[in-house]
């Protein structure tokens, strides 16, 4: 009985941590909800942008930094099929959800403009947390415009 209880408690603890963490699906769905509310078409998931966003989120975490990458250089170097790119960043407590991250972006005029920009038809979301599980970096890279 004690062993079963320990397994149940451990599973519940894992579920609580997982439920409180940013996920790309939650962020993506919240983003598209805000776009729909503004009359803007949904962005589609793009693997190339997800790779770029994930690499940048990992870099920001590893360097304990917070700044934008040079998207023009990224486009030129990788030969991406986008004519326009935009990026939103967030550095939040570990227990934030994707909906909370999206709310932060929507409450910033500059970030809101990127999220709601109709030129962008694609997005990739990268998420990286520190080892102590206290901070999470979220990167959303948008592409489109051709």
PDB file of C-alpha atoms in Angstrom:
ATOM      1  CA  UNK A   1       0.000   0.000   0.000  1.00  0.00           C
ATOM      2  CA  UNK A   2       2.802   2.441   0.858  1.00  0.00           C
ATOM      3  CA  UNK A   3       4.489   1.749  -2.475  1.00  0.00           C
ATOM      4  CA  UNK A   4       1.274   2.427  -4.433  1.00  0.00           C
ATOM      5  CA  UNK A   5       0.734   5.648  -2.515  1.00  0.00           C
ATOM      6  CA  UNK A   6       4.291   6.779  -3.283  1.00  0.00           C
ATOM      7  CA  UNK A   7       3.755   6.112  -6.993  1.00  0.00           C
ATOM      8  CA  UNK A   8       0.482   8.050  -6.968  1.00  0.00           C
ATOM      9  CA  UNK A   9       2.076  10.993  -5.146  1.00  0.00           C
ATOM     10  CA  UNK A  10       5.034  11.015  -7.551  1.00  0.00           C
ATOM     11  CA  UNK A  11       2.714  10.910 -10.570  1.00  0.00           C
ATOM     12  CA  UNK A  12       0.662  13.781  -9.148  1.00  0.00           C
ATOM     13  CA  UNK A  13       3.809  15.852  -8.561  1.00  0.00           C
ATOM     14  CA  UNK A  14       4.941  15.266 -12.148  1.00  0.00           C
ATOM     15  CA  UNK A  15       1.495  16.228 -13.437  1.00  0.00           C
ATOM     16  CA  UNK A  16       1.530  19.452 -11.416  1.00  0.00           C
ATOM     17  CA  UNK A  17       4.944  20.467 -12.753  1.00  0.00           C
ATOM     18  CA  UNK A  18       4.021  19.574 -16.324  1.00  0.00           C
ATOM     19  CA  UNK A  19       0.698  21.391 -16.094  1.00  0.00           C
ATOM     20  CA  UNK A  20       2.354  24.601 -14.951  1.00  0.00           C
ATOM     21  CA  UNK A  21       5.075  24.704 -17.595  1.00  0.00           C
ATOM     22  CA  UNK A  22       4.998  26.517 -20.914  1.00  0.00           C
ATOM     23  CA  UNK A  23       4.281  24.207 -23.834  1.00  0.00           C
ATOM     24  CA  UNK A  24       4.526  25.035 -27.503  1.00  0.00           C
ATOM     25  CA  UNK A  25       0.971  23.758 -28.081  1.00  0.00           C
ATOM     26  CA  UNK A  26      -0.496  26.009 -25.374  1.00  0.00           C
ATOM     27  CA  UNK A  27       1.463  29.007 -26.658  1.00  0.00           C
ATOM     28  CA  UNK A  28       0.535  28.255 -30.284  1.00  0.00           C
ATOM     29  CA  UNK A  29      -3.166  27.814 -29.478  1.00  0.00           C
ATOM     30  CA  UNK A  30      -3.268  31.002 -27.384  1.00  0.00           C
ATOM     31  CA  UNK A  31      -1.511  32.902 -30.162  1.00  0.00           C
ATOM     32  CA  UNK A  32      -3.970  31.709 -32.787  1.00  0.00           C
ATOM     33  CA  UNK A  33      -6.874  32.523 -30.467  1.00  0.00           C
ATOM     34  CA  UNK A  34      -5.637  36.111 -30.221  1.00  0.00           C
ATOM     35  CA  UNK A  35      -5.118  36.296 -33.978  1.00  0.00           C
ATOM     36  CA  UNK A  36      -8.657  35.004 -34.603  1.00  0.00           C
ATOM     37  CA  UNK A  37     -10.104  37.536 -32.150  1.00  0.00           C
ATOM     38  CA  UNK A  38      -8.323  40.275 -34.121  1.00  0.00           C
ATOM     39  CA  UNK A  39      -9.560  38.955 -37.473  1.00  0.00           C
ATOM     40  CA  UNK A  40      -6.128  37.710 -38.528  1.00  0.00           C
ATOM     41  CA  UNK A  41      -5.649  34.261 -40.033  1.00  0.00           C
ATOM     42  CA  UNK A  42      -3.961  31.589 -37.941  1.00  0.00           C
ATOM     43  CA  UNK A  43      -0.248  30.927 -38.165  1.00  0.00           C
ATOM     44  CA  UNK A  44       0.797  27.419 -39.119  1.00  0.00           C
ATOM     45  CA  UNK A  45       3.531  25.434 -37.395  1.00  0.00           C
ATOM     46  CA  UNK A  46       6.818  25.412 -39.328  1.00  0.00           C
ATOM     47  CA  UNK A  47       9.613  22.964 -38.523  1.00  0.00           C
ATOM     48  CA  UNK A  48      12.368  25.253 -39.846  1.00  0.00           C
ATOM     49  CA  UNK A  49      11.224  28.122 -37.636  1.00  0.00           C
ATOM     50  CA  UNK A  50      10.824  25.777 -34.670  1.00  0.00           C
ATOM     51  CA  UNK A  51      14.460  24.682 -35.040  1.00  0.00           C
ATOM     52  CA  UNK A  52      15.623  28.290 -35.169  1.00  0.00           C
ATOM     53  CA  UNK A  53      13.480  29.272 -32.175  1.00  0.00           C
ATOM     54  CA  UNK A  54      14.572  26.244 -30.137  1.00  0.00           C
ATOM     55  CA  UNK A  55      18.256  26.849 -30.871  1.00  0.00           C
ATOM     56  CA  UNK A  56      17.872  30.486 -29.810  1.00  0.00           C
ATOM     57  CA  UNK A  57      15.954  29.592 -26.634  1.00  0.00           C
ATOM     58  CA  UNK A  58      18.726  27.118 -25.754  1.00  0.00           C
ATOM     59  CA  UNK A  59      21.365  29.787 -26.418  1.00  0.00           C
ATOM     60  CA  UNK A  60      19.599  32.357 -24.240  1.00  0.00           C
ATOM     61  CA  UNK A  61      19.276  29.823 -21.422  1.00  0.00           C
ATOM     62  CA  UNK A  62      22.886  28.648 -21.701  1.00  0.00           C
ATOM     63  CA  UNK A  63      24.217  32.224 -21.783  1.00  0.00           C
ATOM     64  CA  UNK A  64      21.652  33.404 -19.212  1.00  0.00           C
ATOM     65  CA  UNK A  65      20.900  36.241 -21.638  1.00  0.00           C
ATOM     66  CA  UNK A  66      17.902  37.933 -23.161  1.00  0.00           C
ATOM     67  CA  UNK A  67      18.217  39.585 -26.577  1.00  0.00           C
ATOM     68  CA  UNK A  68      16.989  39.088 -30.144  1.00  0.00           C
ATOM     69  CA  UNK A  69      18.946  37.244 -32.776  1.00  0.00           C
ATOM     70  CA  UNK A  70      19.717  38.857 -36.138  1.00  0.00           C
ATOM     71  CA  UNK A  71      16.860  37.435 -38.197  1.00  0.00           C
ATOM     72  CA  UNK A  72      18.151  38.995 -41.421  1.00  0.00           C
ATOM     73  CA  UNK A  73      21.414  37.108 -41.001  1.00  0.00           C
ATOM     74  CA  UNK A  74      19.535  33.918 -40.110  1.00  0.00           C
ATOM     75  CA  UNK A  75      17.392  34.218 -43.266  1.00  0.00           C
ATOM     76  CA  UNK A  76      20.425  34.839 -45.480  1.00  0.00           C
ATOM     77  CA  UNK A  77      22.591  32.149 -43.901  1.00  0.00           C
ATOM     78  CA  UNK A  78      19.947  29.416 -43.977  1.00  0.00           C
ATOM     79  CA  UNK A  79      18.272  30.473 -47.228  1.00  0.00           C
ATOM     80  CA  UNK A  80      14.835  30.447 -45.613  1.00  0.00           C
ATOM     81  CA  UNK A  81      11.781  30.800 -47.861  1.00  0.00           C
ATOM     82  CA  UNK A  82      10.401  33.839 -46.013  1.00  0.00           C
ATOM     83  CA  UNK A  83      10.415  37.466 -47.129  1.00  0.00           C
ATOM     84  CA  UNK A  84       9.634  38.737 -43.638  1.00  0.00           C
ATOM     85  CA  UNK A  85      10.461  37.452 -40.177  1.00  0.00           C
ATOM     86  CA  UNK A  86       9.640  38.587 -36.667  1.00  0.00           C
ATOM     87  CA  UNK A  87      10.519  37.368 -33.203  1.00  0.00           C
ATOM     88  CA  UNK A  88       9.003  37.567 -29.751  1.00  0.00           C
ATOM     89  CA  UNK A  89      10.871  36.592 -26.596  1.00  0.00           C
ATOM     90  CA  UNK A  90       9.841  35.958 -23.024  1.00  0.00           C
ATOM     91  CA  UNK A  91      11.827  35.109 -19.907  1.00  0.00           C
ATOM     92  CA  UNK A  92       9.333  33.916 -17.322  1.00  0.00           C
ATOM     93  CA  UNK A  93       9.076  31.906 -14.112  1.00  0.00           C
ATOM     94  CA  UNK A  94       9.176  28.148 -14.687  1.00  0.00           C
ATOM     95  CA  UNK A  95       5.542  27.634 -13.720  1.00  0.00           C
ATOM     96  CA  UNK A  96       4.108  30.010 -16.347  1.00  0.00           C
ATOM     97  CA  UNK A  97       1.841  28.600 -19.042  1.00  0.00           C
ATOM     98  CA  UNK A  98       1.850  29.343 -22.743  1.00  0.00           C
ATOM     99  CA  UNK A  99      -1.330  31.362 -22.262  1.00  0.00           C
ATOM    100  CA  UNK A 100       0.465  33.541 -19.697  1.00  0.00           C
ATOM    101  CA  UNK A 101       3.393  34.075 -22.070  1.00  0.00           C
ATOM    102  CA  UNK A 102       0.992  35.021 -24.862  1.00  0.00           C
ATOM    103  CA  UNK A 103      -0.763  37.458 -22.499  1.00  0.00           C
ATOM    104  CA  UNK A 104       2.587  39.144 -21.803  1.00  0.00           C
ATOM    105  CA  UNK A 105       3.193  39.524 -25.538  1.00  0.00           C
ATOM    106  CA  UNK A 106      -0.313  40.860 -26.147  1.00  0.00           C
ATOM    107  CA  UNK A 107       0.153  43.477 -23.396  1.00  0.00           C
ATOM    108  CA  UNK A 108       3.249  44.878 -25.139  1.00  0.00           C
ATOM    109  CA  UNK A 109       2.548  47.045 -28.192  1.00  0.00           C
ATOM    110  CA  UNK A 110       5.685  45.888 -30.029  1.00  0.00           C
ATOM    111  CA  UNK A 111       5.087  42.192 -29.348  1.00  0.00           C
ATOM    112  CA  UNK A 112       1.370  42.470 -30.065  1.00  0.00           C
ATOM    113  CA  UNK A 113       2.182  43.980 -33.471  1.00  0.00           C
ATOM    114  CA  UNK A 114       4.354  40.976 -34.320  1.00  0.00           C
ATOM    115  CA  UNK A 115       1.855  38.372 -33.076  1.00  0.00           C
ATOM    116  CA  UNK A 116      -0.997  40.009 -35.008  1.00  0.00           C
ATOM    117  CA  UNK A 117       0.970  40.819 -38.187  1.00  0.00           C
ATOM    118  CA  UNK A 118      -0.993  39.274 -41.050  1.00  0.00           C
ATOM    119  CA  UNK A 119       2.153  38.905 -43.181  1.00  0.00           C
ATOM    120  CA  UNK A 120       3.250  36.073 -40.942  1.00  0.00           C
ATOM    121  CA  UNK A 121       1.677  32.762 -41.870  1.00  0.00           C
ATOM    122  CA  UNK A 122       4.123  30.503 -40.041  1.00  0.00           C
ATOM    123  CA  UNK A 123       5.588  30.249 -36.553  1.00  0.00           C
ATOM    124  CA  UNK A 124       8.053  28.133 -34.645  1.00  0.00           C
ATOM    125  CA  UNK A 125       8.205  28.125 -30.870  1.00  0.00           C
ATOM    126  CA  UNK A 126      11.259  27.217 -28.792  1.00  0.00           C
ATOM    127  CA  UNK A 127      11.239  26.693 -25.041  1.00  0.00           C
ATOM    128  CA  UNK A 128      14.186  26.161 -22.698  1.00  0.00           C
ATOM    129  CA  UNK A 129      14.254  26.048 -18.900  1.00  0.00           C
ATOM    130  CA  UNK A 130      17.190  26.226 -16.530  1.00  0.00           C
ATOM    131  CA  UNK A 131      18.326  23.149 -14.601  1.00  0.00           C
ATOM    132  CA  UNK A 132      16.909  24.528 -11.349  1.00  0.00           C
ATOM    133  CA  UNK A 133      13.483  24.821 -13.007  1.00  0.00           C
ATOM    134  CA  UNK A 134      13.078  28.437 -11.934  1.00  0.00           C
ATOM    135  CA  UNK A 135      13.219  30.254 -15.292  1.00  0.00           C
ATOM    136  CA  UNK A 136      11.974  29.529 -18.786  1.00  0.00           C
ATOM    137  CA  UNK A 137      12.954  31.260 -22.031  1.00  0.00           C
ATOM    138  CA  UNK A 138      10.340  31.256 -24.794  1.00  0.00           C
ATOM    139  CA  UNK A 139      11.100  32.248 -28.391  1.00  0.00           C
ATOM    140  CA  UNK A 140       8.512  32.549 -31.153  1.00  0.00           C
ATOM    141  CA  UNK A 141       9.924  33.071 -34.645  1.00  0.00           C
ATOM    142  CA  UNK A 142       7.464  34.127 -37.336  1.00  0.00           C
ATOM    143  CA  UNK A 143       7.892  33.913 -41.088  1.00  0.00           C
ATOM    144  CA  UNK A 144       5.952  34.861 -44.187  1.00  0.00           C
ATOM    145  CA  UNK A 145       5.373  37.849 -46.390  1.00  0.00           C
ATOM    146  CA  UNK A 146       6.158  36.423 -49.831  1.00  0.00           C
TER     147      UNK A 146
END
